Amino acid sequence: MRFLKLIAGLFLISILSIAPVASAEEFSVGEFVSDSVITTQIKAKLLATENIDSLHIKVETDSDGIVVLTGTVKSAAEKENVYNIAHSVDGVKKVL
């Protein structure tokens, strides 16, 4: 299971390091980089944390530093742990 998390994490990081092409009207490059860095850091921390099934948790970050977590967890304690990990990343202003 840990090996699967490692492979998924490396895959995720490699995908997120490729910036998609978008018009300047949608967002600036700095905003996109900042948002994707926050998302990547949260996902990497979740993958590195034991007792969290991070493959079932989706992380989205908007340009204001608001993180939205969706998915399933096994317990209230795991939910709180995921929330705390997301909130611990620099640049995160709010976690929903």
mmCIF file of C-alpha atoms in Angstrom:
data_model
loop_
_atom_site.group_PDB
_atom_site.id
_atom_site.type_symbol
_atom_site.label_atom_id
_atom_site.label_comp_id
_atom_site.label_asym_id
_atom_site.label_seq_id
_atom_site.Cartn_x
_atom_site.Cartn_y
_atom_site.Cartn_z
ATOM 1 C CA MET A 1 0.000 0.000 0.000
ATOM 2 C CA ARG A 2 2.819 2.403 0.854
ATOM 3 C CA PHE A 3 4.476 1.631 -2.492
ATOM 4 C CA LEU A 4 1.209 2.411 -4.285
ATOM 5 C CA LYS A 5 0.991 5.753 -2.457
ATOM 6 C CA LEU A 6 4.573 6.570 -3.452
ATOM 7 C CA ILE A 7 3.928 5.780 -7.121
ATOM 8 C CA ALA A 8 0.669 7.752 -7.081
ATOM 9 C CA GLY A 9 2.430 10.697 -5.427
ATOM 10 C CA LEU A 10 5.234 10.769 -7.961
ATOM 11 C CA PHE A 11 2.736 10.519 -10.786
ATOM 12 C CA LEU A 12 0.657 13.309 -9.302
ATOM 13 C CA ILE A 13 3.637 15.594 -8.825
ATOM 14 C CA SER A 14 4.802 14.993 -12.400
ATOM 15 C CA ILE A 15 1.346 15.782 -13.787
ATOM 16 C CA LEU A 16 0.953 18.946 -11.720
ATOM 17 C CA SER A 17 4.355 20.219 -12.765
ATOM 18 C CA ILE A 18 3.109 20.555 -16.346
ATOM 19 C CA ALA A 19 1.286 23.880 -16.665
ATOM 20 C CA PRO A 20 -1.756 23.861 -18.962
ATOM 21 C CA VAL A 21 -2.179 26.548 -21.598
ATOM 22 C CA ALA A 22 -4.863 29.107 -20.759
ATOM 23 C CA SER A 23 -5.747 32.618 -21.752
ATOM 24 C CA ALA A 24 -4.436 35.521 -19.698
ATOM 25 C CA GLU A 25 -8.027 36.509 -18.952
ATOM 26 C CA GLU A 26 -8.662 33.392 -16.852
ATOM 27 C CA PHE A 27 -5.754 33.748 -14.414
ATOM 28 C CA SER A 28 -2.194 34.886 -14.247
ATOM 29 C CA VAL A 29 0.738 32.502 -14.344
ATOM 30 C CA GLY A 30 1.675 33.478 -10.797
ATOM 31 C CA GLU A 31 -1.791 32.606 -9.528
ATOM 32 C CA PHE A 32 -1.751 29.237 -11.282
ATOM 33 C CA VAL A 33 1.703 28.359 -9.993
ATOM 34 C CA SER A 34 0.790 29.373 -6.454
ATOM 35 C CA ASP A 35 -2.472 27.387 -6.531
ATOM 36 C CA SER A 36 -0.879 24.278 -8.000
ATOM 37 C CA VAL A 37 2.027 24.463 -5.539
ATOM 38 C CA ILE A 38 -0.407 24.575 -2.608
ATOM 39 C CA THR A 39 -2.394 21.652 -4.014
ATOM 40 C CA THR A 40 0.762 19.622 -4.685
ATOM 41 C CA GLN A 41 2.159 20.272 -1.212
ATOM 42 C CA ILE A 42 -1.085 19.179 0.443
ATOM 43 C CA LYS A 43 -1.300 16.022 -1.676
ATOM 44 C CA ALA A 44 2.339 15.169 -0.987
ATOM 45 C CA LYS A 45 1.823 15.577 2.774
ATOM 46 C CA LEU A 46 -1.309 13.427 2.643
ATOM 47 C CA LEU A 47 0.523 10.720 0.696
ATOM 48 C CA ALA A 48 3.370 10.738 3.204
ATOM 49 C CA THR A 49 1.052 10.410 6.198
ATOM 50 C CA GLU A 50 0.299 6.911 7.393
ATOM 51 C CA ASN A 51 -3.288 5.963 8.216
ATOM 52 C CA ILE A 52 -4.711 8.316 5.582
ATOM 53 C CA ASP A 53 -6.108 6.777 2.420
ATOM 54 C CA SER A 54 -5.145 9.810 0.364
ATOM 55 C CA LEU A 55 -6.036 8.217 -2.970
ATOM 56 C CA HIS A 56 -9.689 8.871 -2.109
ATOM 57 C CA ILE A 57 -9.219 12.558 -1.284
ATOM 58 C CA LYS A 58 -9.429 15.293 -3.916
ATOM 59 C CA VAL A 59 -7.729 18.634 -3.258
ATOM 60 C CA GLU A 60 -8.613 21.831 -5.128
ATOM 61 C CA THR A 61 -7.158 25.272 -4.454
ATOM 62 C CA ASP A 62 -8.495 28.565 -5.789
ATOM 63 C CA SER A 63 -6.576 31.777 -6.409
ATOM 64 C CA ASP A 64 -7.491 33.142 -2.970
ATOM 65 C CA GLY A 65 -5.798 30.294 -1.075
ATOM 66 C CA ILE A 66 -9.075 28.530 -0.300
ATOM 67 C CA VAL A 67 -8.719 24.746 -0.348
ATOM 68 C CA VAL A 68 -11.667 22.444 -0.995
ATOM 69 C CA LEU A 69 -11.284 18.837 0.137
ATOM 70 C CA THR A 70 -13.653 16.161 -1.160
ATOM 71 C CA GLY A 71 -13.662 12.407 -0.894
ATOM 72 C CA THR A 72 -14.059 9.728 1.727
ATOM 73 C CA VAL A 73 -12.314 9.066 5.022
ATOM 74 C CA LYS A 74 -12.635 6.195 7.475
ATOM 75 C CA SER A 75 -13.222 8.204 10.653
ATOM 76 C CA ALA A 76 -13.714 11.623 12.182
ATOM 77 C CA ALA A 77 -10.117 11.494 13.414
ATOM 78 C CA GLU A 78 -8.841 10.926 9.866
ATOM 79 C CA LYS A 79 -11.032 13.791 8.623
ATOM 80 C CA GLU A 80 -9.574 16.124 11.239
ATOM 81 C CA ASN A 81 -6.035 14.978 10.420
ATOM 82 C CA VAL A 82 -6.576 15.687 6.691
ATOM 83 C CA TYR A 83 -8.022 19.118 7.542
ATOM 84 C CA ASN A 84 -5.050 19.957 9.788
ATOM 85 C CA ILE A 85 -2.541 18.847 7.157
ATOM 86 C CA ALA A 86 -4.214 21.007 4.502
ATOM 87 C CA HIS A 87 -4.326 23.983 6.839
ATOM 88 C CA SER A 88 -0.615 23.613 7.684
ATOM 89 C CA VAL A 89 0.575 24.414 4.143
ATOM 90 C CA ASP A 90 1.874 27.932 3.495
ATOM 91 C CA GLY A 91 -0.539 30.037 1.464
ATOM 92 C CA VAL A 92 -3.693 28.259 2.656
ATOM 93 C CA LYS A 93 -6.164 30.764 4.035
ATOM 94 C CA LYS A 94 -9.204 28.538 4.495
ATOM 95 C CA VAL A 95 -10.036 24.841 4.200
ATOM 96 C CA LEU A 96 -13.506 23.671 3.266
#
